[in-house]
mmCIF file of N, CA and C in Angstrom:
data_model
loop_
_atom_site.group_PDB
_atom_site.id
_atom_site.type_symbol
_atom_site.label_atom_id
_atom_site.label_comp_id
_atom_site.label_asym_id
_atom_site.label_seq_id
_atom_site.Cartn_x
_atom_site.Cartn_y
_atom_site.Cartn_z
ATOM 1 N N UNK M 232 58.761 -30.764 -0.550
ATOM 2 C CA UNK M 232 59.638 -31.705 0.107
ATOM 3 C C UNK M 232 60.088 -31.088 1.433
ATOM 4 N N UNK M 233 60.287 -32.160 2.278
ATOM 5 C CA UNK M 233 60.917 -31.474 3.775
ATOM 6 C C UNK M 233 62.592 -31.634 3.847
ATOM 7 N N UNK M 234 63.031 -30.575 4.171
ATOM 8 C CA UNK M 234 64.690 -30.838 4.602
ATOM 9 C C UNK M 234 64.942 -31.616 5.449
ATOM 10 N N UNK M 235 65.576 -32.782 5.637
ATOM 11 C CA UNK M 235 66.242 -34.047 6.478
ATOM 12 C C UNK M 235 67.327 -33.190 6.979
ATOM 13 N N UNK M 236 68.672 -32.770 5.948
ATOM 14 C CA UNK M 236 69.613 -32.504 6.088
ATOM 15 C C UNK M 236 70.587 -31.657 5.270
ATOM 16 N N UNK M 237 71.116 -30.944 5.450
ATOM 17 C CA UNK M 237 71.863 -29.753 4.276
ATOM 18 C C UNK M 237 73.086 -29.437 4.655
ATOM 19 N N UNK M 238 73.989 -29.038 4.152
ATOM 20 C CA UNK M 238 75.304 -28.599 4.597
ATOM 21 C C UNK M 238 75.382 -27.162 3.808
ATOM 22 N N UNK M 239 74.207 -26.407 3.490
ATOM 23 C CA UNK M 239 74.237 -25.286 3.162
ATOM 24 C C UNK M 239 73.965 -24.895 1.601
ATOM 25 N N UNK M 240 75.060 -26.139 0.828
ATOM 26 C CA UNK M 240 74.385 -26.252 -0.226
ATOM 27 C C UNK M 240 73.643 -26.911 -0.665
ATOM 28 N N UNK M 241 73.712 -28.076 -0.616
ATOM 29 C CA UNK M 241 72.645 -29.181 -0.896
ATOM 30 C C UNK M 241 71.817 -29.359 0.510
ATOM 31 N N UNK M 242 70.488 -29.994 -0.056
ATOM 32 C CA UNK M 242 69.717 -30.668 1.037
ATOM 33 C C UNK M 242 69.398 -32.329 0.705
ATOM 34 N N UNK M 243 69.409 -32.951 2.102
ATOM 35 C CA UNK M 243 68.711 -34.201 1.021
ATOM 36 C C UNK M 243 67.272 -33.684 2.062
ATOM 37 N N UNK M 244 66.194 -33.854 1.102
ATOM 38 C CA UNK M 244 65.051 -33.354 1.419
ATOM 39 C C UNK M 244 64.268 -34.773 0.978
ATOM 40 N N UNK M 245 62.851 -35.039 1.374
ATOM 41 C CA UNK M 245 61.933 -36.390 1.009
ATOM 42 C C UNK M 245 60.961 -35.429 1.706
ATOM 43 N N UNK M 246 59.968 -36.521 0.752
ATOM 44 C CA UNK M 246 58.331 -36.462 0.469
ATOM 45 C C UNK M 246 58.050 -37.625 0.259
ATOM 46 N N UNK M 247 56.943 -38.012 0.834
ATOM 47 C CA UNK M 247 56.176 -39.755 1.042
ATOM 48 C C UNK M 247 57.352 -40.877 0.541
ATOM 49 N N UNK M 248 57.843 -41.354 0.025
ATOM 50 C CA UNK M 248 58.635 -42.533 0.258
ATOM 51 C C UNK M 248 60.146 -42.331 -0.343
ATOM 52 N N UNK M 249 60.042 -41.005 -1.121
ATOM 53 C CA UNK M 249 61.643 -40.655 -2.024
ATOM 54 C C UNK M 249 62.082 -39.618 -1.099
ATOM 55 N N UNK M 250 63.385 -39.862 -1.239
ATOM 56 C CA UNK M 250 64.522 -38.962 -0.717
ATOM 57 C C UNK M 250 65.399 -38.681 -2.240
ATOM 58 N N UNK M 251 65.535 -36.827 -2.029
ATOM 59 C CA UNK M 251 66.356 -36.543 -3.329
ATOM 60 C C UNK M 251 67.668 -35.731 -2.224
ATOM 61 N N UNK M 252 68.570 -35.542 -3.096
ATOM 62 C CA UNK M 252 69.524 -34.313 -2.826
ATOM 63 C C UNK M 252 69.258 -33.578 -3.804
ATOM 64 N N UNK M 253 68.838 -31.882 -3.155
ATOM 65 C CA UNK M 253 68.781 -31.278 -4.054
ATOM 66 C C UNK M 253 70.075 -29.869 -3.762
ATOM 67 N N UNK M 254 69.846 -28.372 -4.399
ATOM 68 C CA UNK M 254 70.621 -27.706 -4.668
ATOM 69 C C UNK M 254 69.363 -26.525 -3.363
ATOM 70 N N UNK M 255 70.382 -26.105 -2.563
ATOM 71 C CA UNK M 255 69.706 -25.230 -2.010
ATOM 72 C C UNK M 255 70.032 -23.766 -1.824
ATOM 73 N N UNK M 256 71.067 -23.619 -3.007
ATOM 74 C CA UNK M 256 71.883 -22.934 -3.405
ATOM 75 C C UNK M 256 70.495 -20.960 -3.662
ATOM 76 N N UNK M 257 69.877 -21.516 -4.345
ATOM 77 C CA UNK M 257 69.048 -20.309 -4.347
ATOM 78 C C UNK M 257 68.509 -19.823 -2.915
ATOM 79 N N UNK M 258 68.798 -20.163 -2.005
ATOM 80 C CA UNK M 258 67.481 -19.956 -0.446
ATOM 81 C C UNK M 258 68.512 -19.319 0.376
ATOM 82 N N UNK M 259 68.362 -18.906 1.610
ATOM 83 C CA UNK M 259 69.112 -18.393 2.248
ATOM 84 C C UNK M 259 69.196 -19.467 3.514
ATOM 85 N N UNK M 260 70.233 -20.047 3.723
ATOM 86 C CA UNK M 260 69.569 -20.388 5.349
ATOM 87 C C UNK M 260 68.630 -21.527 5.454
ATOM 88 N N UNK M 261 68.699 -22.043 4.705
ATOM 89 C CA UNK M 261 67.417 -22.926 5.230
ATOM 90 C C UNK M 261 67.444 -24.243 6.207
ATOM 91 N N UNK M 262 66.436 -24.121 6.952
ATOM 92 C CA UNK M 262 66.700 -25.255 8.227
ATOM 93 C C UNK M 262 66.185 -26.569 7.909
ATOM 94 N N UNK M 263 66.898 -27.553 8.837
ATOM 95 C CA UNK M 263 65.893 -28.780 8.617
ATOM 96 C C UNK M 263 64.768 -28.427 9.227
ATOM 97 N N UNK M 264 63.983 -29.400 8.232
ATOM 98 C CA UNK M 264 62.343 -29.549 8.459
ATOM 99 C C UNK M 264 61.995 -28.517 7.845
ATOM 100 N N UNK M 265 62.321 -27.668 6.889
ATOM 101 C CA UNK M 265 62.000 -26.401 6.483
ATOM 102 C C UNK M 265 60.547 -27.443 4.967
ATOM 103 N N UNK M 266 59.871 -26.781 4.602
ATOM 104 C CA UNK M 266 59.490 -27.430 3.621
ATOM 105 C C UNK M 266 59.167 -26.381 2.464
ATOM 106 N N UNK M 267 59.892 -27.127 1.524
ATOM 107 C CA UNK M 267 60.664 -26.559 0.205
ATOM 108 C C UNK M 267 59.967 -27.234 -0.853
ATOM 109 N N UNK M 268 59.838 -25.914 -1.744
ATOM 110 C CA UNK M 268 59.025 -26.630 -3.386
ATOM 111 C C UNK M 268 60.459 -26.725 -4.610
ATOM 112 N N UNK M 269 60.113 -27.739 -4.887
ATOM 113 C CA UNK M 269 61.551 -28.482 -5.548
ATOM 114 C C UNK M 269 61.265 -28.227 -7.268
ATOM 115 N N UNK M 270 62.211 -27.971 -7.726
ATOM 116 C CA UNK M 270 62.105 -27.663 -9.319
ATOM 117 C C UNK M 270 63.198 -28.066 -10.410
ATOM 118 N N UNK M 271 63.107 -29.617 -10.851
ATOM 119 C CA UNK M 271 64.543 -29.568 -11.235
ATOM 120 C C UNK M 271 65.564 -30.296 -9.847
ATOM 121 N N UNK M 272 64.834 -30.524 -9.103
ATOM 122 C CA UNK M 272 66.074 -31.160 -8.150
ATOM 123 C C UNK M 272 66.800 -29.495 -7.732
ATOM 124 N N UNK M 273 66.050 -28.058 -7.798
ATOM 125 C CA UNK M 273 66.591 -27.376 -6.485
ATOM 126 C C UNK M 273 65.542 -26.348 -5.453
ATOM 127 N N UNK M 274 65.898 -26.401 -4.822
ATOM 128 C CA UNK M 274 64.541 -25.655 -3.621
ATOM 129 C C UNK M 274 64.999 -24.376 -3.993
ATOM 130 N N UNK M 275 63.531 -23.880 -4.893
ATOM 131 C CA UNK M 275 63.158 -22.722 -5.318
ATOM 132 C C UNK M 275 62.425 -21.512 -4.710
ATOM 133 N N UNK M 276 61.962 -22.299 -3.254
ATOM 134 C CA UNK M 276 61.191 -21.277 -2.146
ATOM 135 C C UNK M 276 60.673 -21.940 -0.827
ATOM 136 N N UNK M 277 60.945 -21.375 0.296
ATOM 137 C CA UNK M 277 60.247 -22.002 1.295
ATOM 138 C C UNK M 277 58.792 -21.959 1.669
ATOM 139 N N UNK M 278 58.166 -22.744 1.652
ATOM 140 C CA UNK M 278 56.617 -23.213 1.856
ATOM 141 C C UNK M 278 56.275 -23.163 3.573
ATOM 142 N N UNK M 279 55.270 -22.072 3.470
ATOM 143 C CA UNK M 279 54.529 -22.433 5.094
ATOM 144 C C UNK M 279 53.998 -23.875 5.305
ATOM 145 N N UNK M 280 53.278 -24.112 6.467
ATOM 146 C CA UNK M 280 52.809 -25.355 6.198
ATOM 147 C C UNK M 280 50.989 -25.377 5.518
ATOM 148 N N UNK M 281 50.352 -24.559 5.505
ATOM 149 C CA UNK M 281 49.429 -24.499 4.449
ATOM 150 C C UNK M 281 49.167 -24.431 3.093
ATOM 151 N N UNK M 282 50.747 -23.564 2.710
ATOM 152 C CA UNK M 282 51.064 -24.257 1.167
ATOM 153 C C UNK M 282 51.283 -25.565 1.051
ATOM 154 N N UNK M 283 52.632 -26.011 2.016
ATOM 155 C CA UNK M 283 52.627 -27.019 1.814
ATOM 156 C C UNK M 283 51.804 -28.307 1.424
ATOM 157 N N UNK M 284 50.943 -28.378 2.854
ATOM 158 C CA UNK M 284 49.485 -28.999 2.454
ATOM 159 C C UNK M 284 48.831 -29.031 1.237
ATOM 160 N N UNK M 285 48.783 -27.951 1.316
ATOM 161 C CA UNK M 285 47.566 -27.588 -0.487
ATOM 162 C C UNK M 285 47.995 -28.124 -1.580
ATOM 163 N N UNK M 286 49.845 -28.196 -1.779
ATOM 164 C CA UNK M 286 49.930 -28.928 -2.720
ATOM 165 C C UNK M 286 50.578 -30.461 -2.864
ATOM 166 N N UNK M 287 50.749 -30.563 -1.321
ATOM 167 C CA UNK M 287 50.981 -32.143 -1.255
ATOM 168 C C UNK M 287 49.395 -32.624 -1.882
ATOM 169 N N UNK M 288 48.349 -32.260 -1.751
ATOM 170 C CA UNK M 288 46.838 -32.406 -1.593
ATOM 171 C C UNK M 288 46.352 -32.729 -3.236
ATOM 172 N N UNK M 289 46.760 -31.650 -3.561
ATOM 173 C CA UNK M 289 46.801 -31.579 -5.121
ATOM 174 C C UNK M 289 47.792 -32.626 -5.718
ATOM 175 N N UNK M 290 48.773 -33.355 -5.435
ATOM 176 C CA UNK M 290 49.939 -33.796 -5.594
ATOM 177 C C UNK M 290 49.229 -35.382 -5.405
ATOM 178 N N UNK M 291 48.250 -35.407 -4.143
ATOM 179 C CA UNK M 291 47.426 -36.980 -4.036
ATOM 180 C C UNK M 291 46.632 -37.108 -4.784
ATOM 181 N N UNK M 292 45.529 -35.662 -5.465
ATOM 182 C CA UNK M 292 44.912 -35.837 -6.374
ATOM 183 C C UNK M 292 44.943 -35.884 -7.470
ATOM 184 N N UNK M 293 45.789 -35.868 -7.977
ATOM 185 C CA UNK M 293 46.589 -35.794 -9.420
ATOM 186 C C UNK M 293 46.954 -37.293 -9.774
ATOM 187 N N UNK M 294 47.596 -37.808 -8.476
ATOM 188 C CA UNK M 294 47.914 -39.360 -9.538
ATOM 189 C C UNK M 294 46.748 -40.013 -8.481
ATOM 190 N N UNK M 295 45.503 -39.937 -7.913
ATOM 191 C CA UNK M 295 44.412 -40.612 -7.729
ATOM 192 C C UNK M 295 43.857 -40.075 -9.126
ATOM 193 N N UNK M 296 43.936 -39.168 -9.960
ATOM 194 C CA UNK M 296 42.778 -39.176 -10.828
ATOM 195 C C UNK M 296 44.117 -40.059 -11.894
ATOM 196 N N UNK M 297 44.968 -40.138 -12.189
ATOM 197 C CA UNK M 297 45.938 -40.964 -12.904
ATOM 198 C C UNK M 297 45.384 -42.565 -12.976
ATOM 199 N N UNK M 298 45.092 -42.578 -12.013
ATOM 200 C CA UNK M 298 44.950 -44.048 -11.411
ATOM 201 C C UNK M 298 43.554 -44.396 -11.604
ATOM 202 N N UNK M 299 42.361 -43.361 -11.920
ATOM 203 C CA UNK M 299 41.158 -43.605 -12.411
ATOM 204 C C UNK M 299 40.135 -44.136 -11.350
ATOM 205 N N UNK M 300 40.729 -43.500 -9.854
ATOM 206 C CA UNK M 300 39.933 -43.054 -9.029
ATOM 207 C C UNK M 300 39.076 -41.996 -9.007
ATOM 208 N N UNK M 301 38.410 -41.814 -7.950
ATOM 209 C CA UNK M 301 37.488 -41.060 -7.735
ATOM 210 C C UNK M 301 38.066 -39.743 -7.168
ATOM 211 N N UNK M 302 38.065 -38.798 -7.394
ATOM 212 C CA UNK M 302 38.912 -37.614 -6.833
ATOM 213 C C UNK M 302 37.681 -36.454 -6.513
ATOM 214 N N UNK M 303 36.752 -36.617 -6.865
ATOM 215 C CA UNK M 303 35.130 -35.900 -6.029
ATOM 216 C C UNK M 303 35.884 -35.033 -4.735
ATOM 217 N N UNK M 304 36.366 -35.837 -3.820
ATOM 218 C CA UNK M 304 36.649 -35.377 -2.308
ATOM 219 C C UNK M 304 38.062 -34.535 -2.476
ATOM 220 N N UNK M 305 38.909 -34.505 -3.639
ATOM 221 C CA UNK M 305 40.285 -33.571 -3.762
ATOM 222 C C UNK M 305 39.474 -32.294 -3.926
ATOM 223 N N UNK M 306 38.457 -32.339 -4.885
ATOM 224 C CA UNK M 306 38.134 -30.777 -5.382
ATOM 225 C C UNK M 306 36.132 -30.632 -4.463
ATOM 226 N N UNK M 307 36.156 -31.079 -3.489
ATOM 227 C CA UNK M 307 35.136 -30.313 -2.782
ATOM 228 C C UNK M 307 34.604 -29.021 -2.783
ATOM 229 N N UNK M 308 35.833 -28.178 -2.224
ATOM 230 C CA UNK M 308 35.507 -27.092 -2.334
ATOM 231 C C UNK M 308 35.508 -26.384 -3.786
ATOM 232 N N UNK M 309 35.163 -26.897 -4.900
ATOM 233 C CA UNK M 309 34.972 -26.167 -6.284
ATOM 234 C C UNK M 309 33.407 -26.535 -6.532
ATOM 235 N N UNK M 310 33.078 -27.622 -5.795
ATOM 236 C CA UNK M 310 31.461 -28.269 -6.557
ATOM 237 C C UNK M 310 30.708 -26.848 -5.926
ATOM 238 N N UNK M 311 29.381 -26.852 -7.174
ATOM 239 C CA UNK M 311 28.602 -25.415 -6.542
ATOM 240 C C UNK M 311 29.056 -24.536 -7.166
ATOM 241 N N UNK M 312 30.502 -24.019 -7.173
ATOM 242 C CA UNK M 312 30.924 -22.691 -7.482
ATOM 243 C C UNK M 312 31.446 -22.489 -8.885
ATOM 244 N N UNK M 313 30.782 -22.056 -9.362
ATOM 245 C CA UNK M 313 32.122 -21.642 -11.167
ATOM 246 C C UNK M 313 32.935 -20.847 -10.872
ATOM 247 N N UNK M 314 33.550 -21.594 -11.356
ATOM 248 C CA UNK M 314 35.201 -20.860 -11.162
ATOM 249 C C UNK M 314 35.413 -20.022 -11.875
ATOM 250 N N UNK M 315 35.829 -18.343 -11.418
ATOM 251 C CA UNK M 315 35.529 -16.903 -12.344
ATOM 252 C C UNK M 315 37.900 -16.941 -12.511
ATOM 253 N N UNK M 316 37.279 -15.953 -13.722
ATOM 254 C CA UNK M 316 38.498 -16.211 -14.410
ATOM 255 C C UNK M 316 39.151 -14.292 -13.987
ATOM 256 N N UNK M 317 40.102 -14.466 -13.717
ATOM 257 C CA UNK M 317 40.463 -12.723 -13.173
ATOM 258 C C UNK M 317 40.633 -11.912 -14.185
ATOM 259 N N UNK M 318 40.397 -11.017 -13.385
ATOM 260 C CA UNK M 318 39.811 -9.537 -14.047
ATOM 261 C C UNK M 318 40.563 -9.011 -15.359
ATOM 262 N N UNK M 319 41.642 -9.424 -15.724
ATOM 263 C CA UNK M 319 42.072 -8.841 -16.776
ATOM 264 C C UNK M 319 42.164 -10.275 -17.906
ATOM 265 N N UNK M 320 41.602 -11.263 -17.264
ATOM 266 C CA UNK M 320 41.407 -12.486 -18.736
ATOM 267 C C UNK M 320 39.950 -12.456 -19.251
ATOM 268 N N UNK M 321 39.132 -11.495 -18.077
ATOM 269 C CA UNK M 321 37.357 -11.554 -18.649
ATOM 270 C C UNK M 321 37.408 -10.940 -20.269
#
């Protein structure tokens, strides 16, 4: 979610059409426009904008595959590759 507005403790923060107030009580400082991963209604960490992306992304593909679309083009970059499991779950 992106910060609109905060008075230090709360933010009201929105993502595509909802606006929440959340608790921004865990973060230090945080600015508007900052973009924050929300847990529970409170911003638990600030997001660059490539996290961000990645999981707004994941976030479209999740309720396109809900919806019993085609989601092929969310996970591109996995076709081809098996996905290896890290080194201490082999």
């Amino acid at each position: 979610m992106t910060i609109a507005e905060t008075d230090g403790i709360t933010a009201l923060c929105e993502y595509g059409n909802e606006q929440r107030r959340v608790s921004v009580m865990l973060l230090a400082d945080v600015p508007v426009g900052a973009k924050v991963l929300v847990h529970i209604d409170s911003a638990v960490r600030v997001l660059d904008d490539n996290e961000a992306r990645l999981i707004s992304e994941a976030l479209v593909g999740l309720e396109a595959s809900l919806n019993g679309q085609d989601i092929d083009r969310f996970f591109a970059d996995l076709i081809g590759h098996e996905p290896q499991l890290p080194e201490h779950l082999r």
